[in-house]
């Protein structure tokens, strides 16, 4: 149960709470999970989510599909079950067993964190990295003019026109290179989880309970080369098929435009604070349309 007691991934408390509730037919397992929850630093929050979580909508959906919930397993770090964080072990009326995954989210529709290297070339990345020092100087001037002392804005996620401008350069690179991406079928299959080894549903928590989506959206992978891309809002690249937006990807810095320096030699020193350049290519968020 160490995966339950020690996991600190963002949003994992919702996965754990739902997992606990789905063990209603396995009281011994449920007790073990609660013991692990009691060892968590956020035990009160997990228990509050448990209290607000009703699994009846999931059980009704299973019943409508001809299945009964027997057991559940916590699979948040198991890539072999696709995007599933929890796997429901179910049986049909004939006693045949099946696994159905649940991808659990909180207030977002992100289906995959993906590296920018899937969309732009090494040469483009090198060219963009070469501009990062200049944009970092611009960012520091912008923040200092707006907020003063470095401690008023560093690692505070303040809105920034400089950040938007740099992300726009990346989006231009993505759009310019899209026609040259040769593995579109493989890439889009991963983005839309059309290659998931088991069926999965999506559970999205919000301010009031959760919503259940039993048919996650995908696209016909034989038409991967017909997908086009364009800019959407301030920081997104939209994916279109037949003029309809089927997905969008947030181009972003992994931990902010600038980061706390963990290197021996900082990239920048501002008012005595050692700063490292941000990481703009390592973790972008892809979401399917609702």
PDB file of C-alpha atoms in Angstrom:
ATOM      1  CA  UNK A   1       0.000   0.000   0.000  1.00  0.00           C
ATOM      2  CA  UNK A   2       3.013   2.315  -0.228  1.00  0.00           C
ATOM      3  CA  UNK A   3       1.668   3.623  -3.532  1.00  0.00           C
ATOM      4  CA  UNK A   4      -1.355   4.937  -1.654  1.00  0.00           C
ATOM      5  CA  UNK A   5       0.445   6.266   1.415  1.00  0.00           C
ATOM      6  CA  UNK A   6       3.472   7.862  -0.284  1.00  0.00           C
ATOM      7  CA  UNK A   7       2.341   9.057  -3.729  1.00  0.00           C
ATOM      8  CA  UNK A   8       2.403  12.868  -3.923  1.00  0.00           C
ATOM      9  CA  UNK A   9       1.526  13.369  -7.599  1.00  0.00           C
ATOM     10  CA  UNK A  10      -0.814  16.258  -8.304  1.00  0.00           C
ATOM     11  CA  UNK A  11      -4.431  15.154  -8.013  1.00  0.00           C
ATOM     12  CA  UNK A  12      -3.622  11.692  -6.648  1.00  0.00           C
ATOM     13  CA  UNK A  13      -5.886  12.333  -3.649  1.00  0.00           C
ATOM     14  CA  UNK A  14      -8.912  12.057  -5.973  1.00  0.00           C
ATOM     15  CA  UNK A  15      -7.645   8.789  -7.425  1.00  0.00           C
ATOM     16  CA  UNK A  16      -7.115   7.345  -3.951  1.00  0.00           C
ATOM     17  CA  UNK A  17     -10.537   8.447  -2.707  1.00  0.00           C
ATOM     18  CA  UNK A  18     -12.344   6.917  -5.671  1.00  0.00           C
ATOM     19  CA  UNK A  19     -10.266   3.746  -5.425  1.00  0.00           C
ATOM     20  CA  UNK A  20     -11.265   3.390  -1.782  1.00  0.00           C
ATOM     21  CA  UNK A  21     -14.969   3.778  -2.570  1.00  0.00           C
ATOM     22  CA  UNK A  22     -14.796   1.239  -5.400  1.00  0.00           C
ATOM     23  CA  UNK A  23     -13.546  -1.399  -2.949  1.00  0.00           C
ATOM     24  CA  UNK A  24     -16.992  -1.575  -1.351  1.00  0.00           C
ATOM     25  CA  UNK A  25     -17.208  -5.300  -2.203  1.00  0.00           C
ATOM     26  CA  UNK A  26     -13.773  -5.989  -0.713  1.00  0.00           C
ATOM     27  CA  UNK A  27     -13.936  -4.828   2.928  1.00  0.00           C
ATOM     28  CA  UNK A  28     -10.563  -6.305   3.896  1.00  0.00           C
ATOM     29  CA  UNK A  29      -8.822  -4.483   1.033  1.00  0.00           C
ATOM     30  CA  UNK A  30     -10.750  -1.332   1.857  1.00  0.00           C
ATOM     31  CA  UNK A  31      -9.481  -1.465   5.437  1.00  0.00           C
ATOM     32  CA  UNK A  32      -5.885  -1.810   4.220  1.00  0.00           C
ATOM     33  CA  UNK A  33      -6.329   1.182   1.945  1.00  0.00           C
ATOM     34  CA  UNK A  34      -7.754   3.278   4.786  1.00  0.00           C
ATOM     35  CA  UNK A  35      -4.752   2.366   6.920  1.00  0.00           C
ATOM     36  CA  UNK A  36      -2.519   3.632   4.122  1.00  0.00           C
ATOM     37  CA  UNK A  37      -4.604   6.797   3.767  1.00  0.00           C
ATOM     38  CA  UNK A  38      -4.164   7.459   7.479  1.00  0.00           C
ATOM     39  CA  UNK A  39      -0.396   7.602   6.883  1.00  0.00           C
ATOM     40  CA  UNK A  40      -0.716  10.307   4.212  1.00  0.00           C
ATOM     41  CA  UNK A  41       0.189  13.948   4.878  1.00  0.00           C
ATOM     42  CA  UNK A  42      -3.159  15.014   3.358  1.00  0.00           C
ATOM     43  CA  UNK A  43      -5.298  12.428   5.101  1.00  0.00           C
ATOM     44  CA  UNK A  44      -8.016  14.979   5.957  1.00  0.00           C
ATOM     45  CA  UNK A  45      -8.418  16.040   2.332  1.00  0.00           C
ATOM     46  CA  UNK A  46      -8.581  12.455   1.067  1.00  0.00           C
ATOM     47  CA  UNK A  47     -11.220  11.615   3.632  1.00  0.00           C
ATOM     48  CA  UNK A  48     -13.264  14.678   2.679  1.00  0.00           C
ATOM     49  CA  UNK A  49     -13.204  13.579  -0.987  1.00  0.00           C
ATOM     50  CA  UNK A  50     -14.244  10.078   0.073  1.00  0.00           C
ATOM     51  CA  UNK A  51     -17.210  11.546   1.938  1.00  0.00           C
ATOM     52  CA  UNK A  52     -18.296  13.456  -1.171  1.00  0.00           C
ATOM     53  CA  UNK A  53     -17.754  10.599  -3.648  1.00  0.00           C
ATOM     54  CA  UNK A  54     -20.739   8.508  -4.701  1.00  0.00           C
ATOM     55  CA  UNK A  55     -19.903   5.587  -7.003  1.00  0.00           C
ATOM     56  CA  UNK A  56     -23.509   4.903  -7.997  1.00  0.00           C
ATOM     57  CA  UNK A  57     -23.165   6.614 -11.398  1.00  0.00           C
ATOM     58  CA  UNK A  58     -20.198   4.378 -12.228  1.00  0.00           C
ATOM     59  CA  UNK A  59     -22.086   1.287 -11.079  1.00  0.00           C
ATOM     60  CA  UNK A  60     -25.124   2.281 -13.162  1.00  0.00           C
ATOM     61  CA  UNK A  61     -22.918   2.697 -16.217  1.00  0.00           C
ATOM     62  CA  UNK A  62     -21.418  -0.737 -15.600  1.00  0.00           C
ATOM     63  CA  UNK A  63     -24.878  -2.245 -15.197  1.00  0.00           C
ATOM     64  CA  UNK A  64     -26.070  -0.640 -18.431  1.00  0.00           C
ATOM     65  CA  UNK A  65     -23.097  -2.257 -20.175  1.00  0.00           C
ATOM     66  CA  UNK A  66     -23.943  -5.623 -18.610  1.00  0.00           C
ATOM     67  CA  UNK A  67     -21.231  -5.678 -15.953  1.00  0.00           C
ATOM     68  CA  UNK A  68     -20.986  -5.929 -12.179  1.00  0.00           C
ATOM     69  CA  UNK A  69     -18.115  -4.478 -10.151  1.00  0.00           C
ATOM     70  CA  UNK A  70     -16.155  -7.147  -8.293  1.00  0.00           C
ATOM     71  CA  UNK A  71     -12.867  -5.520  -7.308  1.00  0.00           C
ATOM     72  CA  UNK A  72     -10.561  -2.602  -8.124  1.00  0.00           C
ATOM     73  CA  UNK A  73      -6.808  -2.025  -8.277  1.00  0.00           C
ATOM     74  CA  UNK A  74      -4.727   1.130  -7.996  1.00  0.00           C
ATOM     75  CA  UNK A  75      -2.667   1.503 -11.171  1.00  0.00           C
ATOM     76  CA  UNK A  76      -1.709   5.175 -11.283  1.00  0.00           C
ATOM     77  CA  UNK A  77       1.901   4.413 -12.278  1.00  0.00           C
ATOM     78  CA  UNK A  78       1.297   1.349 -14.430  1.00  0.00           C
ATOM     79  CA  UNK A  79       1.742   2.254 -18.113  1.00  0.00           C
ATOM     80  CA  UNK A  80       0.587  -1.224 -19.147  1.00  0.00           C
ATOM     81  CA  UNK A  81      -3.047  -0.230 -18.548  1.00  0.00           C
ATOM     82  CA  UNK A  82      -2.930   2.896 -20.705  1.00  0.00           C
ATOM     83  CA  UNK A  83      -4.255   6.107 -19.149  1.00  0.00           C
ATOM     84  CA  UNK A  84      -6.077   4.290 -16.334  1.00  0.00           C
ATOM     85  CA  UNK A  85      -5.329   5.341 -12.756  1.00  0.00           C
ATOM     86  CA  UNK A  86      -7.740   2.751 -11.360  1.00  0.00           C
ATOM     87  CA  UNK A  87      -8.714  -0.562 -12.936  1.00  0.00           C
ATOM     88  CA  UNK A  88     -12.169  -1.966 -12.226  1.00  0.00           C
ATOM     89  CA  UNK A  89     -12.357  -5.749 -12.283  1.00  0.00           C
ATOM     90  CA  UNK A  90     -15.841  -6.621 -13.509  1.00  0.00           C
ATOM     91  CA  UNK A  91     -17.843  -9.621 -14.682  1.00  0.00           C
ATOM     92  CA  UNK A  92     -20.755  -9.938 -17.069  1.00  0.00           C
ATOM     93  CA  UNK A  93     -23.893 -11.991 -16.578  1.00  0.00           C
ATOM     94  CA  UNK A  94     -22.125 -15.077 -17.912  1.00  0.00           C
ATOM     95  CA  UNK A  95     -19.350 -14.719 -15.384  1.00  0.00           C
ATOM     96  CA  UNK A  96     -16.757 -13.576 -17.914  1.00  0.00           C
ATOM     97  CA  UNK A  97     -14.146 -11.255 -16.442  1.00  0.00           C
ATOM     98  CA  UNK A  98     -13.052  -7.927 -17.880  1.00  0.00           C
ATOM     99  CA  UNK A  99     -10.960  -4.922 -16.903  1.00  0.00           C
ATOM    100  CA  UNK A 100     -12.203  -1.366 -17.384  1.00  0.00           C
ATOM    101  CA  UNK A 101      -9.907   1.510 -16.523  1.00  0.00           C
ATOM    102  CA  UNK A 102     -10.768   4.850 -14.959  1.00  0.00           C
ATOM    103  CA  UNK A 103      -8.673   7.889 -15.839  1.00  0.00           C
ATOM    104  CA  UNK A 104      -9.200  10.303 -12.943  1.00  0.00           C
ATOM    105  CA  UNK A 105      -8.803  14.060 -13.347  1.00  0.00           C
ATOM    106  CA  UNK A 106      -9.459  17.167 -11.324  1.00  0.00           C
ATOM    107  CA  UNK A 107     -10.838  20.256 -13.080  1.00  0.00           C
ATOM    108  CA  UNK A 108      -9.003  19.508 -16.328  1.00  0.00           C
ATOM    109  CA  UNK A 109      -9.310  17.360 -19.421  1.00  0.00           C
ATOM    110  CA  UNK A 110      -5.608  16.645 -19.939  1.00  0.00           C
ATOM    111  CA  UNK A 111      -5.129  13.201 -21.419  1.00  0.00           C
ATOM    112  CA  UNK A 112      -1.346  13.215 -21.797  1.00  0.00           C
ATOM    113  CA  UNK A 113       1.766  15.161 -20.847  1.00  0.00           C
ATOM    114  CA  UNK A 114       3.912  15.166 -23.937  1.00  0.00           C
ATOM    115  CA  UNK A 115       7.381  16.461 -24.791  1.00  0.00           C
ATOM    116  CA  UNK A 116       7.773  19.189 -27.369  1.00  0.00           C
ATOM    117  CA  UNK A 117      10.332  17.060 -29.198  1.00  0.00           C
ATOM    118  CA  UNK A 118       7.404  15.177 -30.720  1.00  0.00           C
ATOM    119  CA  UNK A 119       6.401  18.326 -32.573  1.00  0.00           C
ATOM    120  CA  UNK A 120       9.530  20.339 -33.332  1.00  0.00           C
ATOM    121  CA  UNK A 121      13.015  19.455 -34.500  1.00  0.00           C
ATOM    122  CA  UNK A 122      16.275  19.603 -32.580  1.00  0.00           C
ATOM    123  CA  UNK A 123      17.322  22.496 -34.801  1.00  0.00           C
ATOM    124  CA  UNK A 124      14.175  24.435 -33.917  1.00  0.00           C
ATOM    125  CA  UNK A 125      14.714  23.731 -30.222  1.00  0.00           C
ATOM    126  CA  UNK A 126      18.318  24.921 -30.431  1.00  0.00           C
ATOM    127  CA  UNK A 127      17.220  28.112 -32.175  1.00  0.00           C
ATOM    128  CA  UNK A 128      14.552  28.752 -29.556  1.00  0.00           C
ATOM    129  CA  UNK A 129      16.906  28.003 -26.669  1.00  0.00           C
ATOM    130  CA  UNK A 130      19.305  30.513 -28.151  1.00  0.00           C
ATOM    131  CA  UNK A 131      16.667  33.214 -27.662  1.00  0.00           C
ATOM    132  CA  UNK A 132      15.890  32.244 -24.080  1.00  0.00           C
ATOM    133  CA  UNK A 133      18.609  34.432 -22.440  1.00  0.00           C
ATOM    134  CA  UNK A 134      17.279  37.550 -24.192  1.00  0.00           C
ATOM    135  CA  UNK A 135      13.698  36.739 -23.273  1.00  0.00           C
ATOM    136  CA  UNK A 136      14.739  36.013 -19.697  1.00  0.00           C
ATOM    137  CA  UNK A 137      16.266  39.504 -19.468  1.00  0.00           C
ATOM    138  CA  UNK A 138      13.003  40.899 -20.853  1.00  0.00           C
ATOM    139  CA  UNK A 139      11.027  38.845 -18.337  1.00  0.00           C
ATOM    140  CA  UNK A 140      13.077  40.072 -15.380  1.00  0.00           C
ATOM    141  CA  UNK A 141      12.677  43.705 -16.486  1.00  0.00           C
ATOM    142  CA  UNK A 142       8.928  43.186 -16.937  1.00  0.00           C
ATOM    143  CA  UNK A 143       8.510  41.603 -13.516  1.00  0.00           C
ATOM    144  CA  UNK A 144      10.717  44.150 -11.768  1.00  0.00           C
ATOM    145  CA  UNK A 145       8.828  47.065 -13.328  1.00  0.00           C
ATOM    146  CA  UNK A 146       5.484  45.541 -12.371  1.00  0.00           C
ATOM    147  CA  UNK A 147       6.223  44.053  -8.942  1.00  0.00           C
ATOM    148  CA  UNK A 148       9.512  45.474  -7.680  1.00  0.00           C
ATOM    149  CA  UNK A 149      11.717  43.272  -5.502  1.00  0.00           C
ATOM    150  CA  UNK A 150      12.522  39.811  -6.867  1.00  0.00           C
ATOM    151  CA  UNK A 151      10.846  38.167  -3.878  1.00  0.00           C
ATOM    152  CA  UNK A 152       7.553  39.729  -4.938  1.00  0.00           C
ATOM    153  CA  UNK A 153       7.459  37.832  -8.229  1.00  0.00           C
ATOM    154  CA  UNK A 154      10.013  35.036  -8.402  1.00  0.00           C
ATOM    155  CA  UNK A 155       8.225  31.637  -8.416  1.00  0.00           C
ATOM    156  CA  UNK A 156       4.875  33.415  -7.914  1.00  0.00           C
ATOM    157  CA  UNK A 157       3.407  32.617 -11.376  1.00  0.00           C
ATOM    158  CA  UNK A 158       2.626  36.215 -12.214  1.00  0.00           C
ATOM    159  CA  UNK A 159       1.065  36.862 -15.652  1.00  0.00           C
ATOM    160  CA  UNK A 160       3.658  37.884 -18.208  1.00  0.00           C
ATOM    161  CA  UNK A 161       3.552  39.280 -21.728  1.00  0.00           C
ATOM    162  CA  UNK A 162       7.130  38.087 -22.226  1.00  0.00           C
ATOM    163  CA  UNK A 163       6.130  34.513 -21.432  1.00  0.00           C
ATOM    164  CA  UNK A 164       3.255  34.757 -23.903  1.00  0.00           C
ATOM    165  CA  UNK A 165       5.586  36.092 -26.595  1.00  0.00           C
ATOM    166  CA  UNK A 166       8.093  33.284 -26.124  1.00  0.00           C
ATOM    167  CA  UNK A 167       5.378  30.630 -26.146  1.00  0.00           C
ATOM    168  CA  UNK A 168       4.107  32.176 -29.359  1.00  0.00           C
ATOM    169  CA  UNK A 169       7.516  31.559 -30.937  1.00  0.00           C
ATOM    170  CA  UNK A 170       7.220  27.906 -29.954  1.00  0.00           C
ATOM    171  CA  UNK A 171       3.704  27.679 -31.380  1.00  0.00           C
ATOM    172  CA  UNK A 172       4.961  29.145 -34.669  1.00  0.00           C
ATOM    173  CA  UNK A 173       7.628  26.419 -34.742  1.00  0.00           C
ATOM    174  CA  UNK A 174       5.066  23.667 -34.059  1.00  0.00           C
ATOM    175  CA  UNK A 175       2.784  24.883 -36.830  1.00  0.00           C
ATOM    176  CA  UNK A 176       5.661  25.306 -39.290  1.00  0.00           C
ATOM    177  CA  UNK A 177       6.934  21.763 -38.639  1.00  0.00           C
ATOM    178  CA  UNK A 178       3.602  19.910 -38.484  1.00  0.00           C
ATOM    179  CA  UNK A 179       3.651  18.942 -42.159  1.00  0.00           C
ATOM    180  CA  UNK A 180       7.075  17.344 -41.596  1.00  0.00           C
ATOM    181  CA  UNK A 181       6.048  15.155 -38.638  1.00  0.00           C
ATOM    182  CA  UNK A 182       6.252  11.669 -40.103  1.00  0.00           C
ATOM    183  CA  UNK A 183       4.836   9.623 -37.241  1.00  0.00           C
ATOM    184  CA  UNK A 184       1.471  11.359 -37.042  1.00  0.00           C
ATOM    185  CA  UNK A 185      -0.464   8.100 -36.652  1.00  0.00           C
ATOM    186  CA  UNK A 186       1.699   6.971 -33.719  1.00  0.00           C
ATOM    187  CA  UNK A 187       1.706  10.421 -32.158  1.00  0.00           C
ATOM    188  CA  UNK A 188      -2.034  11.046 -32.452  1.00  0.00           C
ATOM    189  CA  UNK A 189      -2.773   7.512 -31.293  1.00  0.00           C
ATOM    190  CA  UNK A 190      -0.849   8.260 -28.093  1.00  0.00           C
ATOM    191  CA  UNK A 191      -2.507  11.665 -27.645  1.00  0.00           C
ATOM    192  CA  UNK A 192      -6.011  10.243 -28.019  1.00  0.00           C
ATOM    193  CA  UNK A 193      -5.170   6.950 -26.255  1.00  0.00           C
ATOM    194  CA  UNK A 194      -6.586   4.986 -29.164  1.00  0.00           C
ATOM    195  CA  UNK A 195      -3.887   2.406 -28.435  1.00  0.00           C
ATOM    196  CA  UNK A 196      -4.961   1.810 -24.827  1.00  0.00           C
ATOM    197  CA  UNK A 197      -4.640  -1.928 -24.047  1.00  0.00           C
ATOM    198  CA  UNK A 198      -7.911  -1.856 -22.087  1.00  0.00           C
ATOM    199  CA  UNK A 199     -11.151   0.073 -22.363  1.00  0.00           C
ATOM    200  CA  UNK A 200     -11.135   3.164 -20.176  1.00  0.00           C
ATOM    201  CA  UNK A 201     -13.595   5.754 -18.922  1.00  0.00           C
ATOM    202  CA  UNK A 202     -12.820   9.282 -17.750  1.00  0.00           C
ATOM    203  CA  UNK A 203     -13.804  10.580 -14.314  1.00  0.00           C
ATOM    204  CA  UNK A 204     -13.432  14.351 -13.924  1.00  0.00           C
ATOM    205  CA  UNK A 205     -13.799  15.837 -10.461  1.00  0.00           C
ATOM    206  CA  UNK A 206     -14.989  19.409 -10.091  1.00  0.00           C
ATOM    207  CA  UNK A 207     -16.335  21.585  -7.314  1.00  0.00           C
ATOM    208  CA  UNK A 208     -19.416  19.396  -6.997  1.00  0.00           C
ATOM    209  CA  UNK A 209     -18.670  15.694  -7.339  1.00  0.00           C
ATOM    210  CA  UNK A 210     -17.510  14.288 -10.647  1.00  0.00           C
ATOM    211  CA  UNK A 211     -18.642  13.668 -14.200  1.00  0.00           C
ATOM    212  CA  UNK A 212     -18.273  10.308 -15.939  1.00  0.00           C
ATOM    213  CA  UNK A 213     -17.445   9.913 -19.605  1.00  0.00           C
ATOM    214  CA  UNK A 214     -17.748   6.302 -20.779  1.00  0.00           C
ATOM    215  CA  UNK A 215     -16.827   6.957 -24.403  1.00  0.00           C
ATOM    216  CA  UNK A 216     -13.618   9.026 -24.477  1.00  0.00           C
ATOM    217  CA  UNK A 217     -13.284  10.865 -27.760  1.00  0.00           C
ATOM    218  CA  UNK A 218     -10.831   9.630 -30.336  1.00  0.00           C
ATOM    219  CA  UNK A 219     -10.371  10.021 -34.077  1.00  0.00           C
ATOM    220  CA  UNK A 220     -10.013   7.649 -36.996  1.00  0.00           C
ATOM    221  CA  UNK A 221      -6.251   7.061 -37.110  1.00  0.00           C
ATOM    222  CA  UNK A 222      -6.424   6.265 -40.825  1.00  0.00           C
ATOM    223  CA  UNK A 223      -7.003  10.006 -41.229  1.00  0.00           C
ATOM    224  CA  UNK A 224      -4.067  11.123 -39.108  1.00  0.00           C
ATOM    225  CA  UNK A 225      -2.473  12.935 -42.035  1.00  0.00           C
ATOM    226  CA  UNK A 226      -5.651  14.997 -42.504  1.00  0.00           C
ATOM    227  CA  UNK A 227      -5.280  16.588 -39.064  1.00  0.00           C
ATOM    228  CA  UNK A 228      -4.194  20.233 -39.165  1.00  0.00           C
ATOM    229  CA  UNK A 229      -2.966  22.543 -36.407  1.00  0.00           C
ATOM    230  CA  UNK A 230      -3.354  26.217 -35.565  1.00  0.00           C
ATOM    231  CA  UNK A 231      -3.153  28.689 -32.707  1.00  0.00           C
ATOM    232  CA  UNK A 232      -5.857  28.714 -30.050  1.00  0.00           C
ATOM    233  CA  UNK A 233      -6.166  31.312 -27.301  1.00  0.00           C
ATOM    234  CA  UNK A 234      -2.893  32.506 -25.740  1.00  0.00           C
ATOM    235  CA  UNK A 235      -0.843  29.358 -25.279  1.00  0.00           C
ATOM    236  CA  UNK A 236      -2.568  26.479 -27.071  1.00  0.00           C
ATOM    237  CA  UNK A 237      -2.069  24.645 -30.339  1.00  0.00           C
ATOM    238  CA  UNK A 238      -5.414  23.350 -31.629  1.00  0.00           C
ATOM    239  CA  UNK A 239      -5.818  20.143 -33.651  1.00  0.00           C
ATOM    240  CA  UNK A 240      -8.486  20.113 -36.357  1.00  0.00           C
ATOM    241  CA  UNK A 241     -10.098  17.410 -38.470  1.00  0.00           C
ATOM    242  CA  UNK A 242     -12.480  18.541 -41.215  1.00  0.00           C
ATOM    243  CA  UNK A 243     -12.369  22.020 -39.689  1.00  0.00           C
ATOM    244  CA  UNK A 244     -13.566  20.773 -36.283  1.00  0.00           C
ATOM    245  CA  UNK A 245     -11.288  21.134 -33.264  1.00  0.00           C
ATOM    246  CA  UNK A 246     -10.733  17.648 -31.856  1.00  0.00           C
ATOM    247  CA  UNK A 247      -7.997  18.460 -29.345  1.00  0.00           C
ATOM    248  CA  UNK A 248      -5.799  21.204 -27.970  1.00  0.00           C
ATOM    249  CA  UNK A 249      -2.339  21.270 -26.463  1.00  0.00           C
ATOM    250  CA  UNK A 250      -1.009  23.760 -23.947  1.00  0.00           C
ATOM    251  CA  UNK A 251       2.534  24.828 -24.759  1.00  0.00           C
ATOM    252  CA  UNK A 252       4.085  25.734 -21.420  1.00  0.00           C
ATOM    253  CA  UNK A 253       7.129  25.900 -19.217  1.00  0.00           C
ATOM    254  CA  UNK A 254       7.340  22.923 -16.907  1.00  0.00           C
ATOM    255  CA  UNK A 255       8.003  24.938 -13.717  1.00  0.00           C
ATOM    256  CA  UNK A 256       7.567  28.541 -14.773  1.00  0.00           C
ATOM    257  CA  UNK A 257       9.501  30.863 -17.077  1.00  0.00           C
ATOM    258  CA  UNK A 258      12.397  30.911 -14.609  1.00  0.00           C
ATOM    259  CA  UNK A 259      13.202  28.351 -11.928  1.00  0.00           C
ATOM    260  CA  UNK A 260      14.984  28.086  -8.641  1.00  0.00           C
ATOM    261  CA  UNK A 261      18.582  27.271  -9.487  1.00  0.00           C
ATOM    262  CA  UNK A 262      19.720  23.762  -8.556  1.00  0.00           C
ATOM    263  CA  UNK A 263      22.914  23.953 -10.607  1.00  0.00           C
ATOM    264  CA  UNK A 264      26.393  24.882  -9.460  1.00  0.00           C
ATOM    265  CA  UNK A 265      26.401  27.912 -11.751  1.00  0.00           C
ATOM    266  CA  UNK A 266      23.152  29.892 -12.087  1.00  0.00           C
ATOM    267  CA  UNK A 267      22.028  31.195 -15.461  1.00  0.00           C
ATOM    268  CA  UNK A 268      21.085  34.572 -13.949  1.00  0.00           C
ATOM    269  CA  UNK A 269      21.516  36.309 -10.601  1.00  0.00           C
ATOM    270  CA  UNK A 270      18.842  38.896  -9.796  1.00  0.00           C
ATOM    271  CA  UNK A 271      19.135  40.937  -6.609  1.00  0.00           C
ATOM    272  CA  UNK A 272      21.193  38.160  -5.084  1.00  0.00           C
ATOM    273  CA  UNK A 273      18.748  35.395  -6.056  1.00  0.00           C
ATOM    274  CA  UNK A 274      20.212  32.619  -8.215  1.00  0.00           C
ATOM    275  CA  UNK A 275      17.929  31.778 -11.141  1.00  0.00           C
ATOM    276  CA  UNK A 276      17.890  29.054 -13.798  1.00  0.00           C
ATOM    277  CA  UNK A 277      16.261  29.251 -17.203  1.00  0.00           C
ATOM    278  CA  UNK A 278      12.887  27.543 -17.410  1.00  0.00           C
ATOM    279  CA  UNK A 279      12.149  24.334 -19.329  1.00  0.00           C
ATOM    280  CA  UNK A 280       9.765  25.147 -22.191  1.00  0.00           C
ATOM    281  CA  UNK A 281       9.896  21.862 -24.126  1.00  0.00           C
ATOM    282  CA  UNK A 282       9.655  19.045 -21.579  1.00  0.00           C
ATOM    283  CA  UNK A 283       5.990  18.874 -20.569  1.00  0.00           C
ATOM    284  CA  UNK A 284       3.057  20.109 -22.630  1.00  0.00           C
ATOM    285  CA  UNK A 285      -0.566  19.197 -21.832  1.00  0.00           C
ATOM    286  CA  UNK A 286      -2.801  17.630 -24.486  1.00  0.00           C
ATOM    287  CA  UNK A 287      -6.575  17.472 -24.039  1.00  0.00           C
ATOM    288  CA  UNK A 288      -9.361  16.088 -26.181  1.00  0.00           C
ATOM    289  CA  UNK A 289     -12.429  18.195 -26.775  1.00  0.00           C
ATOM    290  CA  UNK A 290     -15.483  17.445 -24.676  1.00  0.00           C
TER     291      UNK A 290
END
